[in-house]
């Protein structure tokens, strides 16, 4: 994930050093403006002094502590605010105050409550907190609604959902917040030390240089502070770059999800899969749609659609594009609410079946491998988990198991999405244009696998291609355009 570079050209630094030297020579007053050479010599004098390094360590420890607290509480607050509106409203005044109150005011007030040695911790915390909070909240709200829908329907929850669907979109915001907040934390922390003058700090060294008119020393300590800030920011960027592929489940880093990628050579038969849940004793299920109608605004999409679907025989919803097939599948999946009508299981009306779906737009975690995507909705160690590599191989993706989904072709992505839908535990399987982008051989293979695996499931397929109906041996339900 590439970000804008903040590289500073060496020639620009050289120009400003020359200008600094010229200004120092023009003023001819080391107290008003020492030259770059005088400042460098003063810094060279300080560097061998253990007490100087002790000052850097003192300030670093407190700035790092305030930064860590601000980052953790900012991220947690954003997570809570993204979930509960009341929390966002409760935290809004706090974040507004933390952003607007001057550091000097915070520092003077904090001296009443804290010892000077711990002052920088609070000040840095209050500087970092709103930065991380607002960026994280913005990142969370930028996550894909389509991926959220897929995660809900396929029951992808907890850390797996966070890692594969949320973090890839959140991480750039978090990266920018942490890097910016660290630099600002150094400025605010040392400024607080100048006011509080804790013994053994960089702030105390700056204050002493001012008292004794040691302007060269003032510049030297300032350069050391800038250097410490630059080094810690650089280290932060290295750490974040190393964490990003792991945190986001990138291909090659999802070790747990991709374990045993090779070696499972058998796809389980339908009888070996736990997809029938609470089916009737004979293994059959029946889904009934009664009078389904749906409009969006003043535009009717579905009008009084009724039919039954049973296990053993797939149902193909046939209609031209834009005739409501996808809307009907979304209603069955619970992603849309019909204006009138209902869906029910005729054998056990009080039981809600598990539903799996291959969406028309794939909805994959692009940074994750084909295998990790196929396994997203299944439990590690389950039969579906173990058979995932072999199923992908049967679908013609044997050489792409550990390739990032984002690098796969459109046809390969369709087959990854189909594999995920087939592996997800379900009683009802919804397939929205599942063969789009596939050649005839691949369509034949996919249809055969669906027929063989889904004998105990209710299968509904949205298509406008009659050849797909023949491949699946399906019953046709015509959807009339409104």
Short mmCIF file of C-alpha atoms in Angstrom, two decimals:
data_model
loop_
_atom_site.label_atom_id
_atom_site.label_comp_id
_atom_site.label_asym_id
_atom_site.label_seq_id
_atom_site.Cartn_x
_atom_site.Cartn_y
_atom_site.Cartn_z
CA UNK A 1 0.00 0.00 0.00
CA UNK A 2 1.87 3.06 -1.24
CA UNK A 3 1.70 6.40 0.53
CA UNK A 4 2.85 9.87 -0.37
CA UNK A 5 6.55 10.30 0.26
CA UNK A 6 7.78 12.96 2.72
CA UNK A 7 11.38 12.74 1.47
CA UNK A 8 13.38 15.95 1.86
CA UNK A 9 15.82 16.64 -0.96
CA UNK A 10 19.46 17.13 0.17
CA UNK A 11 19.83 20.20 -2.04
CA UNK A 12 16.97 21.91 -0.18
CA UNK A 13 18.71 21.30 3.15
CA UNK A 14 21.95 22.70 1.72
CA UNK A 15 20.21 25.86 0.53
CA UNK A 16 18.67 26.54 3.94
CA UNK A 17 22.00 25.94 5.69
CA UNK A 18 23.65 28.46 3.41
CA UNK A 19 20.90 30.99 4.12
CA UNK A 20 21.26 30.34 7.85
CA UNK A 21 25.01 30.91 7.63
CA UNK A 22 24.53 34.14 5.67
CA UNK A 23 21.97 35.43 8.20
CA UNK A 24 24.28 34.60 11.13
CA UNK A 25 27.18 36.43 9.45
CA UNK A 26 24.95 39.45 8.74
CA UNK A 27 23.76 39.72 12.34
CA UNK A 28 27.24 39.00 13.73
CA UNK A 29 25.76 38.13 17.13
CA UNK A 30 26.07 34.54 18.44
CA UNK A 31 23.48 35.33 21.09
CA UNK A 32 20.84 36.38 18.55
CA UNK A 33 21.65 33.78 15.90
CA UNK A 34 24.55 31.32 16.15
CA UNK A 35 25.90 29.94 12.88
CA UNK A 36 25.29 26.36 11.72
CA UNK A 37 28.95 25.61 12.45
CA UNK A 38 28.72 26.93 16.02
CA UNK A 39 25.53 24.95 16.58
CA UNK A 40 27.09 21.77 15.19
CA UNK A 41 30.17 22.19 17.41
CA UNK A 42 27.93 22.65 20.46
CA UNK A 43 26.01 19.51 19.56
CA UNK A 44 29.27 17.59 19.18
CA UNK A 45 30.20 18.68 22.70
CA UNK A 46 26.89 17.38 24.06
CA UNK A 47 26.84 13.99 22.34
CA UNK A 48 29.60 12.27 24.41
CA UNK A 49 27.96 13.44 27.68
CA UNK A 50 26.03 10.58 29.40
CA UNK A 51 23.86 13.16 31.15
CA UNK A 52 22.67 14.44 27.76
CA UNK A 53 21.61 10.95 26.70
CA UNK A 54 19.92 10.51 30.06
CA UNK A 55 17.86 13.61 29.27
CA UNK A 56 16.83 12.15 25.91
CA UNK A 57 15.86 8.84 27.59
CA UNK A 58 13.90 10.72 30.29
CA UNK A 59 11.85 12.67 27.74
CA UNK A 60 11.49 9.70 25.41
CA UNK A 61 10.03 7.50 28.15
CA UNK A 62 7.34 10.01 29.06
CA UNK A 63 6.50 10.96 25.50
CA UNK A 64 6.27 7.27 24.56
CA UNK A 65 4.02 6.62 27.55
CA UNK A 66 1.65 9.46 26.67
CA UNK A 67 1.68 8.41 23.01
CA UNK A 68 0.82 4.79 23.85
CA UNK A 69 -2.04 5.81 26.15
CA UNK A 70 -3.43 8.27 23.60
CA UNK A 71 -3.21 5.74 20.76
CA UNK A 72 -4.89 2.94 22.74
CA UNK A 73 -7.69 5.05 24.20
CA UNK A 74 -8.20 6.89 20.89
CA UNK A 75 -8.58 3.63 18.97
CA UNK A 76 -10.87 2.07 21.59
CA UNK A 77 -12.99 5.21 21.72
CA UNK A 78 -13.33 5.19 17.94
CA UNK A 79 -14.37 1.53 17.94
CA UNK A 80 -17.03 2.25 20.56
CA UNK A 81 -18.21 5.40 18.75
CA UNK A 82 -18.50 3.56 15.44
CA UNK A 83 -20.74 1.01 17.12
CA UNK A 84 -22.80 3.21 19.44
CA UNK A 85 -23.94 6.71 18.49
CA UNK A 86 -24.40 7.68 22.15
CA UNK A 87 -20.69 7.05 22.82
CA UNK A 88 -19.71 9.33 19.94
CA UNK A 89 -21.95 12.09 21.30
CA UNK A 90 -20.52 11.60 24.78
CA UNK A 91 -16.91 11.82 23.58
CA UNK A 92 -17.42 14.72 21.16
CA UNK A 93 -16.92 17.51 23.79
CA UNK A 94 -13.82 15.77 25.17
CA UNK A 95 -12.21 15.51 21.75
CA UNK A 96 -13.12 19.11 20.89
CA UNK A 97 -11.48 20.35 24.10
CA UNK A 98 -8.39 18.19 23.60
CA UNK A 99 -7.93 19.69 20.11
CA UNK A 100 -8.59 23.32 20.98
CA UNK A 101 -7.16 23.93 24.47
CA UNK A 102 -3.58 25.33 24.19
CA UNK A 103 -0.73 23.14 25.39
CA UNK A 104 0.38 25.90 27.76
CA UNK A 105 -3.04 25.93 29.47
CA UNK A 106 -3.06 22.16 29.82
CA UNK A 107 0.47 22.22 31.21
CA UNK A 108 -0.21 24.90 33.85
CA UNK A 109 -3.41 23.17 34.94
CA UNK A 110 -1.75 19.76 35.00
CA UNK A 111 0.99 21.08 37.32
CA UNK A 112 -1.72 21.32 39.98
CA UNK A 113 -2.48 17.61 39.67
CA UNK A 114 0.81 15.98 38.70
CA UNK A 115 4.47 16.11 39.51
CA UNK A 116 6.52 17.92 36.91
CA UNK A 117 8.31 14.68 36.00
CA UNK A 118 5.04 13.14 34.71
CA UNK A 119 3.64 16.26 33.12
CA UNK A 120 4.63 15.32 29.55
CA UNK A 121 2.70 12.04 29.78
CA UNK A 122 -0.63 13.85 30.22
CA UNK A 123 0.10 16.55 27.66
CA UNK A 124 1.16 14.08 24.97
CA UNK A 125 -1.84 11.88 25.78
CA UNK A 126 -4.23 14.80 25.21
CA UNK A 127 -2.49 15.70 21.92
CA UNK A 128 -2.45 12.15 20.55
CA UNK A 129 -5.94 11.13 21.72
CA UNK A 130 -8.09 13.21 19.32
CA UNK A 131 -5.79 12.57 16.35
CA UNK A 132 -5.98 8.80 16.66
CA UNK A 133 -9.66 8.88 17.61
CA UNK A 134 -10.81 10.94 14.63
CA UNK A 135 -8.66 9.14 12.04
CA UNK A 136 -9.67 5.72 13.33
CA UNK A 137 -13.36 6.67 13.38
CA UNK A 138 -13.10 8.01 9.83
CA UNK A 139 -11.35 4.82 8.73
CA UNK A 140 -13.99 2.61 10.32
CA UNK A 141 -16.74 4.55 8.57
CA UNK A 142 -15.01 4.24 5.23
CA UNK A 143 -15.17 0.44 5.30
CA UNK A 144 -17.09 -1.20 2.48
CA UNK A 145 -20.80 -1.67 3.10
CA UNK A 146 -20.72 -4.58 0.65
CA UNK A 147 -18.02 -6.38 2.63
CA UNK A 148 -19.96 -5.72 5.84
CA UNK A 149 -23.03 -7.34 4.28
CA UNK A 150 -21.01 -10.35 3.17
CA UNK A 151 -19.50 -10.73 6.65
CA UNK A 152 -22.93 -10.59 8.29
CA UNK A 153 -24.56 -13.06 5.92
CA UNK A 154 -21.67 -15.54 5.94
CA UNK A 155 -21.23 -15.16 9.72
CA UNK A 156 -17.63 -13.96 9.50
CA UNK A 157 -17.13 -12.36 12.90
CA UNK A 158 -14.61 -11.31 15.53
CA UNK A 159 -10.92 -11.05 14.79
CA UNK A 160 -11.27 -12.71 11.40
CA UNK A 161 -13.70 -10.06 10.22
CA UNK A 162 -11.51 -7.30 11.67
CA UNK A 163 -8.37 -8.68 10.06
CA UNK A 164 -9.62 -9.46 6.58
CA UNK A 165 -12.43 -6.97 5.94
CA UNK A 166 -11.85 -4.00 8.26
CA UNK A 167 -8.10 -3.57 8.73
CA UNK A 168 -7.19 -3.31 5.01
CA UNK A 169 -9.36 -0.21 4.78
CA UNK A 170 -8.63 1.11 8.28
CA UNK A 171 -4.85 0.70 8.27
CA UNK A 172 -3.98 3.72 6.05
CA UNK A 173 -5.95 6.01 8.38
CA UNK A 174 -4.32 4.46 11.44
CA UNK A 175 -0.86 4.72 9.87
CA UNK A 176 -1.30 8.43 9.11
CA UNK A 177 -2.67 9.13 12.59
CA UNK A 178 0.13 7.37 14.46
CA UNK A 179 2.95 8.90 12.44
CA UNK A 180 1.52 12.42 12.69
CA UNK A 181 0.65 12.03 16.38
CA UNK A 182 4.16 10.87 17.27
CA UNK A 183 5.74 13.97 15.74
CA UNK A 184 3.23 16.24 17.45
CA UNK A 185 3.73 14.35 20.69
CA UNK A 186 7.42 15.22 20.70
CA UNK A 187 6.69 18.90 20.18
CA UNK A 188 3.97 19.03 22.84
CA UNK A 189 5.91 16.90 25.34
CA UNK A 190 9.10 18.97 25.20
CA UNK A 191 7.05 22.21 25.30
CA UNK A 192 5.38 20.97 28.47
CA UNK A 193 8.80 20.19 29.96
CA UNK A 194 9.99 23.73 29.23
CA UNK A 195 7.09 25.03 31.33
CA UNK A 196 7.22 22.40 34.07
CA UNK A 197 11.06 22.15 34.08
CA UNK A 198 11.30 18.54 35.33
CA UNK A 199 14.85 17.71 36.39
CA UNK A 200 16.84 15.71 33.85
CA UNK A 201 14.63 16.44 30.84
CA UNK A 202 15.24 17.98 27.43
CA UNK A 203 12.84 20.74 28.41
CA UNK A 204 15.03 21.62 31.36
CA UNK A 205 18.09 21.78 29.06
CA UNK A 206 16.24 24.18 26.75
CA UNK A 207 15.18 26.34 29.70
CA UNK A 208 18.71 26.45 31.10
CA UNK A 209 20.11 27.43 27.69
CA UNK A 210 17.68 30.32 27.59
CA UNK A 211 18.52 31.46 31.13
CA UNK A 212 22.27 31.46 30.44
CA UNK A 213 21.96 32.97 26.93
CA UNK A 214 23.49 29.81 25.48
CA UNK A 215 21.77 30.21 22.11
CA UNK A 216 24.08 27.71 20.42
CA UNK A 217 23.20 25.22 23.15
CA UNK A 218 19.51 26.02 22.67
CA UNK A 219 19.80 25.28 18.96
CA UNK A 220 21.84 22.13 19.63
CA UNK A 221 19.28 20.68 22.07
CA UNK A 222 16.51 21.59 19.65
CA UNK A 223 18.30 19.74 16.85
CA UNK A 224 18.75 16.75 19.15
CA UNK A 225 15.01 16.82 19.90
CA UNK A 226 14.19 16.97 16.20
CA UNK A 227 16.62 14.10 15.61
CA UNK A 228 15.00 11.98 18.33
CA UNK A 229 11.57 12.72 16.89
CA UNK A 230 12.73 11.82 13.38
CA UNK A 231 14.35 8.55 14.48
CA UNK A 232 11.34 7.41 16.52
CA UNK A 233 8.99 8.32 13.67
CA UNK A 234 11.17 6.36 11.24
CA UNK A 235 11.14 3.36 13.57
CA UNK A 236 7.36 3.68 13.89
CA UNK A 237 7.01 3.56 10.11
CA UNK A 238 9.20 0.46 9.93
CA UNK A 239 7.11 -1.29 12.58
CA UNK A 240 3.84 -0.34 10.88
CA UNK A 241 5.12 -1.50 7.49
CA UNK A 242 6.02 -4.87 9.05
CA UNK A 243 2.68 -5.16 10.86
CA UNK A 244 0.44 -4.16 7.96
CA UNK A 245 0.48 -7.42 5.96
CA UNK A 246 0.05 -9.47 9.14
CA UNK A 247 -2.72 -7.29 10.56
CA UNK A 248 -4.55 -7.22 7.23
CA UNK A 249 -4.25 -10.94 6.45
CA UNK A 250 -2.20 -10.37 3.30
CA UNK A 251 -1.35 -13.38 1.15
CA UNK A 252 1.72 -15.15 2.52
CA UNK A 253 1.18 -13.82 6.06
CA UNK A 254 -2.08 -15.53 7.06
CA UNK A 255 -0.19 -18.50 8.46
CA UNK A 256 -3.03 -19.97 10.48
CA UNK A 257 -5.62 -19.62 7.75
CA UNK A 258 -3.28 -21.00 5.12
CA UNK A 259 -1.83 -23.92 7.08
CA UNK A 260 -2.10 -27.32 5.38
CA UNK A 261 -2.61 -25.58 2.03
CA UNK A 262 -1.18 -28.58 0.24
CA UNK A 263 -1.85 -32.18 1.00
CA UNK A 264 -5.63 -32.31 1.30
CA UNK A 265 -6.52 -34.10 -1.90
CA UNK A 266 -10.11 -35.19 -1.35
CA UNK A 267 -13.29 -33.16 -1.53
CA UNK A 268 -15.85 -34.48 0.92
CA UNK A 269 -19.13 -35.78 -0.46
CA UNK A 270 -22.35 -34.00 0.49
CA UNK A 271 -23.11 -36.71 3.02
CA UNK A 272 -19.89 -35.83 4.82
CA UNK A 273 -20.76 -32.14 5.21
CA UNK A 274 -22.68 -30.49 8.00
CA UNK A 275 -25.01 -28.45 5.82
CA UNK A 276 -28.41 -29.89 6.65
CA UNK A 277 -28.69 -28.49 10.19
CA UNK A 278 -32.22 -29.12 11.46
CA UNK A 279 -33.56 -30.63 8.29
CA UNK A 280 -36.50 -33.00 8.35
CA UNK A 281 -35.83 -36.65 9.11
CA UNK A 282 -35.71 -37.60 5.43
CA UNK A 283 -33.11 -34.87 4.80
CA UNK A 284 -35.49 -32.73 2.70
CA UNK A 285 -36.16 -29.02 3.08
CA UNK A 286 -38.65 -26.72 1.43
CA UNK A 287 -38.56 -22.93 1.08
CA UNK A 288 -41.73 -21.05 0.20
CA UNK A 289 -42.03 -17.50 -1.11
CA UNK A 290 -45.52 -16.02 -0.83
CA UNK A 291 -46.52 -12.83 -2.64
CA UNK A 292 -43.14 -11.08 -2.57
CA UNK A 293 -43.33 -7.49 -3.83
CA UNK A 294 -40.67 -4.79 -3.63
CA UNK A 295 -40.33 -1.22 -4.85
CA UNK A 296 -37.52 1.29 -4.56
CA UNK A 297 -39.12 4.70 -4.34
CA UNK A 298 -41.74 4.83 -7.09
CA UNK A 299 -40.06 2.08 -9.12
CA UNK A 300 -41.57 -1.41 -8.65
CA UNK A 301 -39.01 -4.21 -8.94
CA UNK A 302 -40.87 -7.35 -7.86
CA UNK A 303 -44.62 -7.94 -8.04
CA UNK A 304 -46.34 -10.79 -6.19
CA UNK A 305 -43.61 -13.42 -6.66
CA UNK A 306 -44.54 -16.83 -5.24
CA UNK A 307 -42.92 -20.26 -5.61
CA UNK A 308 -41.53 -23.22 -3.67
CA UNK A 309 -37.94 -24.50 -3.74
CA UNK A 310 -36.88 -27.91 -2.45
CA UNK A 311 -33.68 -29.82 -1.85
CA UNK A 312 -32.35 -31.92 -4.69
CA UNK A 313 -33.43 -29.69 -7.58
CA UNK A 314 -31.80 -26.30 -8.09
CA UNK A 315 -34.05 -23.41 -9.03
CA UNK A 316 -32.94 -20.89 -11.66
CA UNK A 317 -34.51 -17.46 -11.54
CA UNK A 318 -34.67 -16.47 -15.19
CA UNK A 319 -35.08 -12.88 -16.30
CA UNK A 320 -33.19 -10.20 -18.23
CA UNK A 321 -30.71 -8.05 -16.32
CA UNK A 322 -32.39 -5.45 -14.13
CA UNK A 323 -35.56 -7.49 -13.61
CA UNK A 324 -35.24 -8.03 -9.86
CA UNK A 325 -33.37 -11.35 -9.61
CA UNK A 326 -30.67 -9.94 -7.32
CA UNK A 327 -33.28 -8.14 -5.21
CA UNK A 328 -35.19 -11.37 -4.75
CA UNK A 329 -32.06 -13.22 -3.63
CA UNK A 330 -31.28 -10.38 -1.21
CA UNK A 331 -34.79 -10.67 0.25
CA UNK A 332 -34.33 -14.41 0.76
CA UNK A 333 -30.93 -13.71 2.39
CA UNK A 334 -32.49 -11.15 4.73
CA UNK A 335 -30.50 -8.25 3.25
CA UNK A 336 -33.67 -6.54 1.97
CA UNK A 337 -37.18 -6.40 3.40
CA UNK A 338 -40.12 -7.01 1.04
CA UNK A 339 -42.92 -4.47 0.90
CA UNK A 340 -45.42 -7.33 1.00
CA UNK A 341 -45.17 -11.11 1.23
CA UNK A 342 -42.96 -13.45 3.21
CA UNK A 343 -40.47 -16.31 3.01
CA UNK A 344 -40.68 -19.37 5.24
CA UNK A 345 -39.47 -22.92 5.65
CA UNK A 346 -42.54 -25.07 5.13
CA UNK A 347 -41.29 -28.07 7.15
CA UNK A 348 -40.29 -26.14 10.29
CA UNK A 349 -41.64 -22.55 10.10
CA UNK A 350 -39.99 -21.44 13.36
CA UNK A 351 -36.50 -22.48 12.30
CA UNK A 352 -34.21 -20.02 10.54
CA UNK A 353 -31.97 -21.85 8.05
CA UNK A 354 -28.33 -20.97 7.48
CA UNK A 355 -27.80 -19.16 4.21
CA UNK A 356 -24.69 -18.90 2.07
CA UNK A 357 -24.34 -16.71 -0.99
CA UNK A 358 -22.04 -15.99 -3.90
CA UNK A 359 -22.66 -12.32 -4.60
CA UNK A 360 -22.72 -10.84 -8.07
CA UNK A 361 -19.71 -8.65 -7.20
CA UNK A 362 -17.55 -11.32 -5.48
CA UNK A 363 -16.84 -9.33 -2.24
CA UNK A 364 -13.44 -10.84 -1.56
CA UNK A 365 -10.64 -9.72 0.75
CA UNK A 366 -8.34 -8.64 -2.09
CA UNK A 367 -5.15 -8.67 -0.02
CA UNK A 368 -5.74 -12.23 1.23
CA UNK A 369 -4.99 -15.42 -0.68
CA UNK A 370 -7.55 -17.44 -2.60
CA UNK A 371 -7.34 -20.14 0.06
CA UNK A 372 -7.81 -17.71 2.97
CA UNK A 373 -10.83 -16.22 1.22
CA UNK A 374 -12.39 -19.62 0.64
CA UNK A 375 -11.91 -20.50 4.33
CA UNK A 376 -13.14 -17.22 5.81
CA UNK A 377 -16.50 -18.53 6.98
CA UNK A 378 -15.48 -22.00 8.17
CA UNK A 379 -14.00 -23.19 11.45
CA UNK A 380 -10.33 -24.24 11.52
CA UNK A 381 -10.02 -28.02 11.64
CA UNK A 382 -13.51 -28.65 10.25
CA UNK A 383 -14.18 -30.85 7.25
CA UNK A 384 -14.82 -27.78 5.10
CA UNK A 385 -11.51 -26.26 6.23
CA UNK A 386 -9.59 -29.39 5.23
CA UNK A 387 -11.30 -29.78 1.86
CA UNK A 388 -10.83 -26.14 0.78
CA UNK A 389 -7.53 -26.69 -1.11
CA UNK A 390 -8.92 -29.64 -3.04
CA UNK A 391 -12.13 -27.79 -3.89
CA UNK A 392 -10.16 -24.84 -5.24
CA UNK A 393 -8.05 -27.25 -7.25
CA UNK A 394 -11.15 -28.85 -8.73
CA UNK A 395 -12.34 -25.38 -9.68
CA UNK A 396 -9.10 -24.87 -11.63
CA UNK A 397 -7.33 -22.72 -9.02
CA UNK A 398 -4.68 -25.16 -7.87
CA UNK A 399 -1.82 -22.88 -8.88
CA UNK A 400 -3.46 -19.82 -7.30
CA UNK A 401 -4.08 -21.13 -3.78
CA UNK A 402 -1.71 -18.69 -2.09
CA UNK A 403 -2.05 -15.85 -4.60
CA UNK A 404 -3.73 -12.63 -3.40
CA UNK A 405 -7.30 -12.47 -4.64
CA UNK A 406 -6.66 -8.95 -5.89
CA UNK A 407 -4.16 -10.34 -8.41
CA UNK A 408 -6.60 -12.90 -9.81
CA UNK A 409 -8.59 -12.49 -13.00
CA UNK A 410 -12.34 -11.89 -13.00
CA UNK A 411 -13.07 -15.54 -13.73
CA UNK A 412 -10.72 -16.72 -10.99
CA UNK A 413 -12.37 -14.37 -8.50
CA UNK A 414 -15.79 -15.75 -9.39
CA UNK A 415 -14.58 -19.26 -8.63
CA UNK A 416 -13.01 -18.16 -5.32
CA UNK A 417 -16.32 -16.57 -4.33
CA UNK A 418 -18.15 -19.75 -5.37
CA UNK A 419 -15.77 -21.91 -3.32
CA UNK A 420 -16.37 -19.70 -0.25
CA UNK A 421 -20.14 -19.99 -0.71
CA UNK A 422 -19.96 -23.77 -1.10
CA UNK A 423 -17.75 -24.21 1.97
CA UNK A 424 -19.78 -21.93 4.26
CA UNK A 425 -22.19 -24.08 6.33
CA UNK A 426 -25.67 -23.63 4.92
CA UNK A 427 -29.07 -25.07 4.16
CA UNK A 428 -29.88 -22.50 1.47
CA UNK A 429 -27.35 -21.58 -1.22
CA UNK A 430 -27.92 -18.40 -3.23
CA UNK A 431 -25.84 -17.90 -6.38
CA UNK A 432 -26.08 -14.57 -8.20
CA UNK A 433 -24.80 -14.94 -11.78
CA UNK A 434 -22.18 -17.46 -10.56
CA UNK A 435 -20.72 -18.26 -13.98
CA UNK A 436 -20.08 -14.71 -15.19
CA UNK A 437 -16.66 -14.41 -16.84
CA UNK A 438 -16.15 -18.20 -17.15
CA UNK A 439 -15.60 -20.12 -20.36
CA UNK A 440 -17.75 -23.13 -21.23
CA UNK A 441 -15.34 -25.68 -19.70
CA UNK A 442 -15.16 -23.79 -16.41
CA UNK A 443 -18.96 -23.38 -16.37
CA UNK A 444 -19.39 -27.13 -16.87
CA UNK A 445 -16.96 -27.87 -14.02
CA UNK A 446 -18.62 -25.43 -11.62
CA UNK A 447 -22.11 -26.71 -12.44
CA UNK A 448 -21.04 -30.31 -11.90
CA UNK A 449 -19.52 -29.49 -8.50
CA UNK A 450 -22.68 -27.64 -7.45
CA UNK A 451 -24.87 -30.56 -8.48
CA UNK A 452 -22.71 -33.10 -6.65
CA UNK A 453 -22.30 -31.10 -3.44
CA UNK A 454 -25.70 -29.53 -2.99
CA UNK A 455 -28.09 -32.49 -3.10
CA UNK A 456 -29.16 -31.77 0.49
CA UNK A 457 -29.43 -27.98 0.12
CA UNK A 458 -31.92 -25.60 -1.42
CA UNK A 459 -30.15 -23.91 -4.32
CA UNK A 460 -31.39 -20.76 -6.03
CA UNK A 461 -29.46 -19.34 -8.97
CA UNK A 462 -30.02 -15.96 -10.64
CA UNK A 463 -29.19 -16.17 -14.33
CA UNK A 464 -30.35 -15.05 -17.75
CA UNK A 465 -28.55 -17.87 -19.59
CA UNK A 466 -30.63 -20.95 -20.43
CA UNK A 467 -27.46 -23.03 -20.86
CA UNK A 468 -26.75 -22.54 -17.14
CA UNK A 469 -30.15 -24.08 -16.41
CA UNK A 470 -29.27 -27.13 -18.46
CA UNK A 471 -25.84 -27.46 -16.84
CA UNK A 472 -27.41 -27.44 -13.36
CA UNK A 473 -30.39 -29.58 -14.24
CA UNK A 474 -32.48 -26.84 -12.68
CA UNK A 475 -36.14 -25.90 -12.57
CA UNK A 476 -36.93 -22.51 -14.09
CA UNK A 477 -38.83 -19.72 -12.35
CA UNK A 478 -39.47 -16.80 -14.66
CA UNK A 479 -39.32 -13.36 -13.03
CA UNK A 480 -41.42 -10.88 -14.98
CA UNK A 481 -40.02 -7.38 -15.25
CA UNK A 482 -42.25 -4.74 -13.66
#
